PDB file of C-alpha atoms in Angstrom:
ATOM      1  CA  MET A   1     140.804 225.887  29.601  1.00 53.00           C
ATOM      2  CA  LEU A   2     137.911 223.560  30.407  1.00 55.00           C
ATOM      3  CA  ASP A   3     135.205 225.014  32.627  1.00 58.00           C
ATOM      4  CA  ASP A   4     134.672 222.804  35.685  1.00 65.00           C
ATOM      5  CA  GLN A   5     130.924 222.920  35.033  1.00 76.00           C
ATOM      6  CA  ARG A   6     131.154 221.664  31.461  1.00 78.00           C
ATOM      7  CA  THR A   7     130.410 217.973  30.932  1.00 87.00           C
ATOM      8  CA  SER A   8     131.153 217.757  27.199  1.00 92.00           C
ATOM      9  CA  LEU A   9     133.016 219.454  24.366  1.00 91.00           C
ATOM     10  CA  ASP A  10     131.659 220.946  21.156  1.00 91.00           C
ATOM     11  CA  LEU A  11     133.099 218.576  18.562  1.00 92.00           C
ATOM     12  CA  HIS A  12     132.957 221.332  15.929  1.00 92.00           C
ATOM     13  CA  GLU A  13     135.713 223.056  17.890  1.00 88.00           C
ATOM     14  CA  GLN A  14     137.942 219.993  18.287  1.00 92.00           C
ATOM     15  CA  PRO A  15     140.773 219.775  15.712  1.00 93.00           C
ATOM     16  CA  GLY A  16     141.256 216.037  16.221  1.00 93.00           C
ATOM     17  CA  HIS A  17     137.604 215.272  15.568  1.00 94.00           C
ATOM     18  CA  LEU A  18     137.501 217.563  12.533  1.00 95.00           C
ATOM     19  CA  THR A  19     140.737 216.099  11.155  1.00 95.00           C
ATOM     20  CA  ARG A  20     139.312 212.595  11.487  1.00 96.00           C
ATOM     21  CA  ARG A  21     136.105 213.650   9.701  1.00 97.00           C
ATOM     22  CA  LEU A  22     138.132 215.244   6.898  1.00 96.00           C
ATOM     23  CA  GLN A  23     140.151 212.023   6.605  1.00 95.00           C
ATOM     24  CA  GLN A  24     136.867 210.130   6.264  1.00 97.00           C
ATOM     25  CA  ALA A  25     135.826 212.486   3.461  1.00 97.00           C
ATOM     26  CA  HIS A  26     139.196 211.920   1.765  1.00 96.00           C
ATOM     27  CA  LYS A  27     138.783 208.159   2.000  1.00 95.00           C
ATOM     28  CA  LEU A  28     135.292 208.331   0.475  1.00 95.00           C
ATOM     29  CA  LEU A  29     136.467 210.615  -2.342  1.00 96.00           C
ATOM     30  CA  TRP A  30     139.409 208.298  -3.025  1.00 96.00           C
ATOM     31  CA  ALA A  31     137.071 205.304  -3.272  1.00 94.00           C
ATOM     32  CA  GLU A  32     134.778 207.240  -5.596  1.00 95.00           C
ATOM     33  CA  LEU A  33     137.359 208.823  -7.912  1.00 95.00           C
ATOM     34  CA  VAL A  34     140.406 206.545  -7.952  1.00 94.00           C
ATOM     35  CA  ALA A  35     140.630 203.040  -9.337  1.00 74.00           C
ATOM     36  CA  ASP A  36     140.049 200.261  -6.831  1.00 78.00           C
ATOM     37  CA  ASP A  37     143.482 198.791  -7.455  1.00 83.00           C
ATOM     38  CA  LEU A  38     145.483 201.435  -5.555  1.00 94.00           C
ATOM     39  CA  THR A  39     144.965 202.759  -2.041  1.00 95.00           C
ATOM     40  CA  SER A  40     145.924 206.273  -1.028  1.00 95.00           C
ATOM     41  CA  PRO A  41     148.945 205.059   1.019  1.00 96.00           C
ATOM     42  CA  GLN A  42     150.071 202.852  -1.903  1.00 97.00           C
ATOM     43  CA  PHE A  43     149.762 205.858  -4.204  1.00 97.00           C
ATOM     44  CA  ALA A  44     151.881 207.902  -1.774  1.00 97.00           C
ATOM     45  CA  VAL A  45     154.616 205.231  -1.886  1.00 98.00           C
ATOM     46  CA  LEU A  46     154.616 205.081  -5.692  1.00 98.00           C
ATOM     47  CA  ASN A  47     154.585 208.875  -5.914  1.00 97.00           C
ATOM     48  CA  LEU A  48     157.519 209.238  -3.508  1.00 97.00           C
ATOM     49  CA  LEU A  49     159.544 206.588  -5.322  1.00 97.00           C
ATOM     50  CA  GLU A  50     158.978 208.482  -8.567  1.00 97.00           C
ATOM     51  CA  GLN A  51     160.402 211.577  -6.859  1.00 97.00           C
ATOM     52  CA  HIS A  52     163.135 209.717  -4.926  1.00 96.00           C
ATOM     53  CA  PRO A  53     164.203 206.557  -6.782  1.00 94.00           C
ATOM     54  CA  ASN A  54     166.729 204.194  -5.237  1.00 94.00           C
ATOM     55  CA  ILE A  55     166.024 204.915  -1.591  1.00 95.00           C
ATOM     56  CA  ASP A  56     165.841 202.311   1.126  1.00 94.00           C
ATOM     57  CA  GLN A  57     162.684 201.334   2.928  1.00 94.00           C
ATOM     58  CA  ARG A  58     163.658 203.242   6.089  1.00 92.00           C
ATOM     59  CA  ARG A  59     164.024 206.496   4.153  1.00 94.00           C
ATOM     60  CA  LEU A  60     160.795 205.811   2.281  1.00 96.00           C
ATOM     61  CA  SER A  61     159.026 205.387   5.616  1.00 93.00           C
ATOM     62  CA  GLU A  62     160.358 208.753   6.802  1.00 91.00           C
ATOM     63  CA  LEU A  63     159.368 210.581   3.621  1.00 92.00           C
ATOM     64  CA  VAL A  64     155.882 209.097   3.408  1.00 93.00           C
ATOM     65  CA  GLY A  65     155.250 209.613   7.124  1.00 90.00           C
ATOM     66  CA  MET A  66     154.222 206.067   7.967  1.00 91.00           C
ATOM     67  CA  ASP A  67     155.576 203.689  10.569  1.00 90.00           C
ATOM     68  CA  ARG A  68     158.064 201.121   9.338  1.00 91.00           C
ATOM     69  CA  SER A  69     155.749 198.132   9.701  1.00 93.00           C
ATOM     70  CA  THR A  70     152.994 199.788   7.647  1.00 94.00           C
ATOM     71  CA  THR A  71     155.521 200.853   5.028  1.00 95.00           C
ATOM     72  CA  ALA A  72     156.940 197.308   4.929  1.00 96.00           C
ATOM     73  CA  GLU A  73     153.464 195.859   4.395  1.00 97.00           C
ATOM     74  CA  ILE A  74     152.685 198.291   1.570  1.00 97.00           C
ATOM     75  CA  VAL A  75     156.070 197.662  -0.061  1.00 97.00           C
ATOM     76  CA  GLN A  76     155.495 193.885   0.105  1.00 97.00           C
ATOM     77  CA  ARG A  77     152.103 194.242  -1.591  1.00 97.00           C
ATOM     78  CA  LEU A  78     153.525 196.486  -4.313  1.00 98.00           C
ATOM     79  CA  LEU A  79     156.489 194.144  -4.847  1.00 97.00           C
ATOM     80  CA  ALA A  80     154.093 191.183  -5.151  1.00 97.00           C
ATOM     81  CA  ARG A  81     152.140 193.097  -7.800  1.00 97.00           C
ATOM     82  CA  ARG A  82     155.438 193.898  -9.559  1.00 97.00           C
ATOM     83  CA  LEU A  83     154.865 197.633  -9.241  1.00 98.00           C
ATOM     84  CA  LEU A  84     158.189 198.085  -7.407  1.00 97.00           C
ATOM     85  CA  THR A  85     161.564 196.443  -7.598  1.00 96.00           C
ATOM     86  CA  ARG A  86     164.069 195.938  -4.812  1.00 95.00           C
ATOM     87  CA  VAL A  87     167.710 195.877  -5.853  1.00 93.00           C
ATOM     88  CA  LYS A  88     171.120 195.961  -4.192  1.00 90.00           C
ATOM     89  CA  ASP A  89     172.506 199.450  -3.758  1.00 83.00           C
ATOM     90  CA  VAL A  90     175.397 199.846  -6.227  1.00 84.00           C
ATOM     91  CA  ARG A  91     177.349 201.857  -3.630  1.00 86.00           C
ATOM     92  CA  ASP A  92     176.659 199.497  -0.701  1.00 83.00           C
ATOM     93  CA  GLY A  93     175.929 195.868  -1.556  1.00 80.00           C
ATOM     94  CA  ARG A  94     174.567 195.240   1.959  1.00 84.00           C
ATOM     95  CA  ARG A  95     171.747 197.693   1.393  1.00 88.00           C
ATOM     96  CA  ASN A  96     168.609 197.241  -0.714  1.00 92.00           C
ATOM     97  CA  VAL A  97     166.921 200.137  -2.459  1.00 94.00           C
ATOM     98  CA  LEU A  98     163.504 200.487  -4.021  1.00 97.00           C
ATOM     99  CA  ARG A  99     162.436 201.883  -7.350  1.00 96.00           C
ATOM    100  CA  LEU A 100     159.346 201.918  -9.484  1.00 97.00           C
ATOM    101  CA  ASP A 101     158.893 199.059 -11.891  1.00 97.00           C
ATOM    102  CA  PRO A 102     157.708 200.237 -15.333  1.00 97.00           C
ATOM    103  CA  ARG A 103     154.259 198.830 -14.426  1.00 97.00           C
ATOM    104  CA  GLY A 104     154.288 200.927 -11.233  1.00 97.00           C
ATOM    105  CA  ALA A 105     155.289 204.044 -13.145  1.00 97.00           C
ATOM    106  CA  GLN A 106     152.480 203.421 -15.633  1.00 96.00           C
ATOM    107  CA  LEU A 107     149.913 202.930 -12.846  1.00 96.00           C
ATOM    108  CA  LEU A 108     151.146 206.097 -11.126  1.00 96.00           C
ATOM    109  CA  ARG A 109     150.773 208.122 -14.345  1.00 96.00           C
ATOM    110  CA  ARG A 110     147.299 206.697 -14.885  1.00 94.00           C
ATOM    111  CA  THR A 111     146.262 207.479 -11.281  1.00 96.00           C
ATOM    112  CA  LEU A 112     147.724 211.007 -11.001  1.00 96.00           C
ATOM    113  CA  PRO A 113     144.744 212.878 -12.527  1.00 96.00           C
ATOM    114  CA  ALA A 114     142.224 211.126 -10.261  1.00 97.00           C
ATOM    115  CA  ALA A 115     144.417 211.627  -7.182  1.00 97.00           C
ATOM    116  CA  ALA A 116     144.704 215.331  -8.019  1.00 97.00           C
ATOM    117  CA  GLU A 117     140.929 215.467  -8.420  1.00 97.00           C
ATOM    118  CA  VAL A 118     140.501 213.989  -4.925  1.00 97.00           C
ATOM    119  CA  SER A 119     142.605 216.835  -3.540  1.00 97.00           C
ATOM    120  CA  ARG A 120     140.651 219.426  -5.539  1.00 97.00           C
ATOM    121  CA  GLU A 121     137.296 218.011  -4.426  1.00 97.00           C
ATOM    122  CA  LEU A 122     138.374 217.836  -0.797  1.00 97.00           C
ATOM    123  CA  VAL A 123     138.909 221.608  -0.675  1.00 97.00           C
ATOM    124  CA  ALA A 124     136.485 222.636  -3.446  1.00 97.00           C
ATOM    125  CA  SER A 125     134.316 224.649  -1.067  1.00 97.00           C
ATOM    126  CA  LEU A 126     137.264 226.951  -0.278  1.00 97.00           C
ATOM    127  CA  SER A 127     138.313 229.980  -2.286  1.00 98.00           C
ATOM    128  CA  ASP A 128     141.795 229.844  -3.810  1.00 97.00           C
ATOM    129  CA  ARG A 129     143.056 232.109  -1.036  1.00 98.00           C
ATOM    130  CA  ASP A 130     141.447 229.994   1.707  1.00 98.00           C
ATOM    131  CA  ARG A 131     142.785 226.812   0.098  1.00 97.00           C
ATOM    132  CA  ARG A 132     146.331 228.178   0.138  1.00 97.00           C
ATOM    133  CA  GLU A 133     145.876 229.310   3.750  1.00 98.00           C
ATOM    134  CA  PHE A 134     144.419 225.941   4.753  1.00 97.00           C
ATOM    135  CA  LEU A 135     147.398 224.109   3.248  1.00 97.00           C
ATOM    136  CA  ARG A 136     149.796 226.580   4.859  1.00 97.00           C
ATOM    137  CA  ILE A 137     148.217 225.974   8.266  1.00 96.00           C
ATOM    138  CA  LEU A 138     148.167 222.187   7.794  1.00 95.00           C
ATOM    139  CA  ASN A 139     151.872 222.265   6.944  1.00 94.00           C
ATOM    140  CA  LEU A 140     152.559 224.442  10.003  1.00 95.00           C
ATOM    141  CA  LEU A 141     150.741 221.967  12.235  1.00 93.00           C
ATOM    142  CA  VAL A 142     152.529 218.963  10.757  1.00 90.00           C
ATOM    143  CA  GLU A 143     155.859 220.739  11.181  1.00 90.00           C
ATOM    144  CA  ALA A 144     154.988 221.695  14.768  1.00 92.00           C
ATOM    145  CA  HIS A 145     154.471 218.017  15.526  1.00 89.00           C
ATOM    146  CA  SER A 146     157.361 216.765  13.379  1.00 84.00           C
ATOM    147  CA  GLU A 147     159.281 215.370  16.348  1.00 81.00           C
ATOM    148  CA  ARG A 148     156.299 213.260  17.427  1.00 81.00           C
ATOM    149  CA  LEU A 149     155.654 212.281  13.827  1.00 77.00           C
ATOM    150  CA  SER A 150     159.248 211.180  13.336  1.00 75.00           C
ATOM    151  CA  ASP A 151     158.671 208.706  16.173  1.00 69.00           C
ATOM    152  CA  ILE A 152     156.019 207.064  14.005  1.00 66.00           C
ATOM    153  CA  SER A 153     158.429 206.283  11.190  1.00 57.00           C
ATOM    154  CA  VAL A 154     160.926 204.645  13.534  1.00 57.00           C
ATOM    155  CA  SER A 155     158.476 202.441  15.407  1.00 51.00           C
TER     156      SER A 155
END
């Protein structure tokens, strides 16, 4: 509850502000540790298609947690670089599915160690127990807002 006398908030107690700052740290670590030729969202798309080959772009958008237009833009860029392929679904010829191109799979394999290092560095100041608890809480918060977040992937 906000005190009527208060004219500002302590930003160190504001989850949105802290989340944004942590995202900034992630972006800087990614730029420092990962090759320039793959952004974090592009990596997420490649990684998900390795785990879930032959899914359509709508499902990819849901799994990666990005809106459809952002997902479409990333897919177009990866298709242009021949890191993905789009093919007709063998079960439904009206539907296209996506899969990693061998070049995309190779880039993913090459990028995995650096991407894992970004995650390690981001939480390096935490003990193993605190790191597990932090991830548990982050997952709880994402799940608590899953309905709102699902609106993102359908926009």
